[in-house]
Amino acid sequence: MVNFIVDIKNLSHYFDKKILKNQVLFDINLNIQHGEIVTMTGPSGSGKTTLLTLIGGLRSVQKGSLKFLNQELSGASNDQLVQVRRHIGYIFQSHNLLNFLTARQNVQMSLELDNNIPKWEACKKAEAMLHAVKLGNRINCYPSELSGGQKQRVAIARALVSHPKLVLADEPTAALDSKSGRDIVNLMQLLAKEQNCAILMVTHDHRILDISERIIHIDDGRIVKQL
Ligand SMILES: Nc1ncnc2c1ncn2[C@@H]1O[C@H](COP(=O)(O)OP(=O)(O)OP(=O)(O)O)[C@@H](O)[C@H]1O
């Protein structure tokens, strides 16, 4: 039996409008295997981010089944969702770094929040990860001293430093020129393969689709094509 990292069956989701419910996801069925790189595409408003945030334990499952590492998230408590999030790295369109922290402190913070590891060890791991994303010479810089591509590399280091089982990336190259965008996805691919970490990435950027092992197209809240 294949052991999926994400196993979704008949997942639907609604946003409340005052009287009528607004259904934005319809009967989604989707599996993701360990270490697999999956890309999700689709028009604006089709439900991609909603699906990503449900998988990431950032929203409660309303209808259907969503299992992360065999744990059912439908009906899960807040504490259980917090546990789930510890296995997931998030990379957003804009890097979301804290401007008053250096590159190292930004990466280190994600370790210190989630684990009971000593400060010196978190510091060592954060520095090693910044070397891995080729920012060894920028460790003590603040975000304002870094280019867009460098900031996004810090965000990748932050997402991967705790060795998550899954990285959810919402348009990680949107703010970058094509060369930096390509470098960023190559780096995500390399680091994820080294750590056997799966990636689910939303992108409109056709130039980076080649790193995916599977492409899912979502339209009007439905998966309409899987390649
Ligand atoms: N918090 C919310 N409250 C009400 N409706 C919402 C909310 N968030 C999203 N929606 C609606 O849900 C639908 C899906 O939105 P979602 O953000 O998932 O789409 P998307 O495919 O990620 O779009 P984009 O590519 O523009 O980011 C849209 O119709 C949107 O208006």
XYZ file of C-alpha atoms and ligand atoms in Angstrom:
258
model
C 0.000 0.000 0.000
C 1.362 3.437 -0.926
C 1.728 5.702 2.043
C 0.733 9.208 0.945
C 1.858 12.345 2.697
C -1.406 14.035 1.668
C -4.547 12.036 0.945
C -7.662 14.031 0.042
C -11.077 12.545 -0.654
C -14.205 14.434 -1.705
C -13.067 17.672 -0.137
C -15.417 20.630 -0.505
C -15.112 24.090 0.989
C -17.480 27.025 1.444
C -17.110 30.656 2.398
C -20.074 32.182 4.123
C -21.927 34.856 2.283
C -24.569 36.383 4.521
C -27.437 34.170 3.385
C -26.131 31.808 0.725
C -23.012 29.724 1.150
C -20.407 30.297 -1.515
C -18.878 26.958 -2.505
C -15.274 27.382 -3.696
C -13.995 23.776 -3.741
C -15.997 20.854 -5.128
C -15.229 17.181 -4.397
C -11.452 17.440 -4.613
C -9.570 14.122 -4.759
C -5.797 14.345 -4.596
C -2.832 12.351 -3.300
C 0.740 13.488 -2.863
C 3.564 11.031 -2.281
C 6.652 11.565 -0.143
C 9.258 13.618 -1.994
C 6.963 14.323 -4.956
C 6.978 17.731 -6.671
C 3.468 18.758 -7.709
C 2.484 22.007 -9.382
C -0.992 23.494 -9.249
C -2.153 25.944 -11.901
C -5.483 27.610 -12.600
C -7.165 30.976 -13.135
C -7.438 33.632 -10.472
C -10.151 32.795 -7.963
C -10.279 29.096 -8.868
C -9.527 27.950 -5.305
C -5.781 27.213 -5.350
C -4.860 29.170 -2.229
C -7.907 27.852 -0.374
C -6.796 24.284 -1.101
C -3.205 25.078 -0.108
C -4.266 26.573 3.220
C -6.531 23.601 3.978
C -3.662 21.165 3.310
C -1.383 23.339 5.430
C -3.665 23.136 8.468
C -4.298 26.890 8.254
C -8.084 26.425 7.802
C -10.506 23.881 9.216
C -11.793 21.136 6.936
C -15.561 21.497 6.511
C -16.540 18.587 4.289
C -14.746 15.488 3.048
C -11.525 13.891 4.201
C -8.034 15.378 4.287
C -5.296 13.229 5.773
C -1.812 14.531 6.424
C 0.665 11.765 7.300
C -2.328 9.483 7.877
C -3.866 11.881 10.376
C -7.402 13.048 9.584
C -7.618 16.857 9.679
C -11.398 16.939 9.450
C -12.523 17.554 13.014
C -8.940 18.067 14.223
C -8.441 20.329 17.242
C -6.375 23.515 17.097
C -3.550 21.777 18.953
C -3.551 18.975 16.401
C -3.397 21.507 13.564
C -0.439 23.195 15.262
C 1.336 19.804 15.369
C 0.624 19.284 11.668
C 2.083 22.692 10.804
C 5.386 21.645 12.373
C 5.888 19.214 9.498
C 5.200 21.823 6.836
C 7.311 24.634 5.385
C 5.548 27.612 3.820
C 6.893 29.844 1.063
C 4.715 32.727 -0.037
C 4.718 35.069 -3.004
C 6.369 37.789 -1.008
C 9.021 36.459 1.301
C 7.312 37.555 4.576
C 10.612 38.025 6.372
C 10.703 40.065 9.549
C 12.536 43.278 8.698
C 13.985 43.830 12.158
C 15.722 40.434 12.152
C 18.833 39.446 10.183
C 18.758 36.622 7.634
C 20.099 34.207 10.250
C 17.629 35.325 12.911
C 14.714 34.941 10.480
C 15.726 31.349 9.714
C 16.650 30.552 13.302
C 13.331 31.823 14.608
C 11.362 29.181 12.751
C 13.412 26.488 14.500
C 13.098 28.073 17.916
C 9.339 28.476 17.592
C 8.733 24.884 16.657
C 11.321 22.871 18.532
C 12.857 22.743 21.937
C 16.350 22.977 20.561
C 19.072 25.020 22.233
C 19.786 28.457 20.790
C 23.370 27.584 19.774
C 22.161 24.579 17.801
C 19.396 26.560 16.091
C 21.992 29.183 15.191
C 24.333 26.558 13.707
C 21.528 24.979 11.673
C 20.298 28.355 10.412
C 23.803 29.284 9.254
C 24.282 25.907 7.524
C 20.973 26.341 5.720
C 21.908 29.856 4.585
C 25.144 28.417 3.182
C 23.058 25.785 1.357
C 21.030 28.520 -0.354
C 24.296 30.309 -1.205
C 23.880 33.166 1.228
C 26.854 32.313 3.412
C 28.171 35.831 2.883
C 24.844 37.490 3.779
C 24.084 35.796 7.083
C 24.047 38.984 9.159
C 22.271 41.184 6.607
C 18.808 42.584 7.226
C 16.113 42.010 4.557
C 16.432 45.651 3.422
C 20.036 44.904 2.425
C 19.073 41.933 0.231
C 17.756 41.673 -3.331
C 14.329 40.132 -4.067
C 15.927 36.814 -5.074
C 18.133 36.772 -1.983
C 15.134 37.448 0.279
C 13.265 34.590 -1.362
C 16.298 32.337 -0.759
C 16.178 33.268 2.940
C 12.478 32.314 2.863
C 13.410 28.932 1.360
C 16.063 28.423 4.028
C 13.475 29.289 6.680
C 10.942 26.848 5.194
C 13.414 23.958 4.923
C 15.594 24.373 8.020
C 13.341 22.208 10.188
C 13.326 19.419 7.556
C 9.586 19.495 6.868
C 7.835 16.613 5.123
C 5.999 19.015 2.831
C 6.625 22.495 1.462
C 3.648 24.555 0.334
C 4.696 27.333 -2.009
C 2.213 29.937 -3.238
C 3.662 31.631 -6.330
C 7.212 31.667 -4.950
C 8.662 33.282 -8.082
C 5.962 35.904 -8.688
C 8.075 38.822 -7.501
C 11.259 37.733 -9.295
C 12.814 38.159 -12.738
C 13.041 34.974 -14.795
C 16.683 34.177 -13.959
C 16.144 34.579 -10.195
C 12.859 32.637 -10.469
C 14.616 29.752 -12.168
C 17.408 29.759 -9.548
C 14.836 29.694 -6.755
C 12.909 26.683 -8.099
C 16.130 24.805 -8.888
C 17.190 25.371 -5.315
C 13.820 24.258 -3.925
C 14.018 21.119 -6.063
C 17.581 20.308 -4.980
C 16.997 20.821 -1.274
C 13.663 19.009 -1.307
C 15.204 15.990 -3.059
C 18.057 15.935 -0.544
C 15.547 15.882 2.313
C 12.861 13.722 0.594
C 10.447 16.569 1.141
C 7.348 16.864 -1.086
C 6.521 20.217 -2.704
C 3.097 21.514 -3.669
C 3.594 24.741 -5.585
C 1.027 27.124 -7.041
C 2.403 28.973 -10.035
C 1.353 30.862 -13.144
C 4.951 30.801 -14.323
C 5.140 28.426 -17.300
C 8.922 28.683 -17.391
C 9.270 26.648 -14.203
C 6.711 23.910 -14.843
C 9.459 21.505 -15.935
C 10.549 20.803 -12.351
C 7.147 19.261 -11.565
C 6.544 15.560 -11.597
C 2.807 16.222 -11.841
C 0.746 19.236 -12.884
C -2.760 19.715 -11.538
C -5.069 22.176 -13.202
C -7.869 23.580 -11.087
C -10.776 25.579 -12.468
C -13.851 26.871 -10.653
C -13.003 24.824 -7.565
C -12.600 21.527 -9.419
C -9.542 19.567 -10.503
C -10.123 19.446 -14.238
C -6.830 18.002 -15.447
C -3.825 16.112 -14.071
C -0.776 15.637 -16.275
N -11.759 34.711 3.250
C -12.596 34.610 2.226
N -13.902 34.941 2.368
C -14.777 34.833 1.348
N -14.439 34.399 0.102
C -13.152 34.072 -0.095
C -12.163 34.165 0.939
N -10.970 33.760 0.444
C -11.193 33.433 -0.847
N -12.495 33.616 -1.173
C -13.116 33.331 -2.476
O -12.842 31.966 -2.780
C -12.558 31.795 -4.158
C -11.206 31.115 -4.308
O -10.181 31.973 -3.839
P -8.643 31.531 -3.803
O -7.887 32.627 -3.140
O -8.545 30.176 -3.239
O -8.311 31.499 -5.381
P -6.912 31.390 -6.123
O -7.099 30.361 -7.184
O -5.826 31.165 -5.134
O -6.774 32.825 -6.793
P -5.451 33.709 -7.157
O -4.749 32.965 -8.261
O -6.040 34.999 -7.619
O -4.644 33.826 -5.893
C -12.614 33.183 -4.781
O -13.870 33.325 -5.382
C -12.479 34.118 -3.595
O -13.187 35.304 -3.838
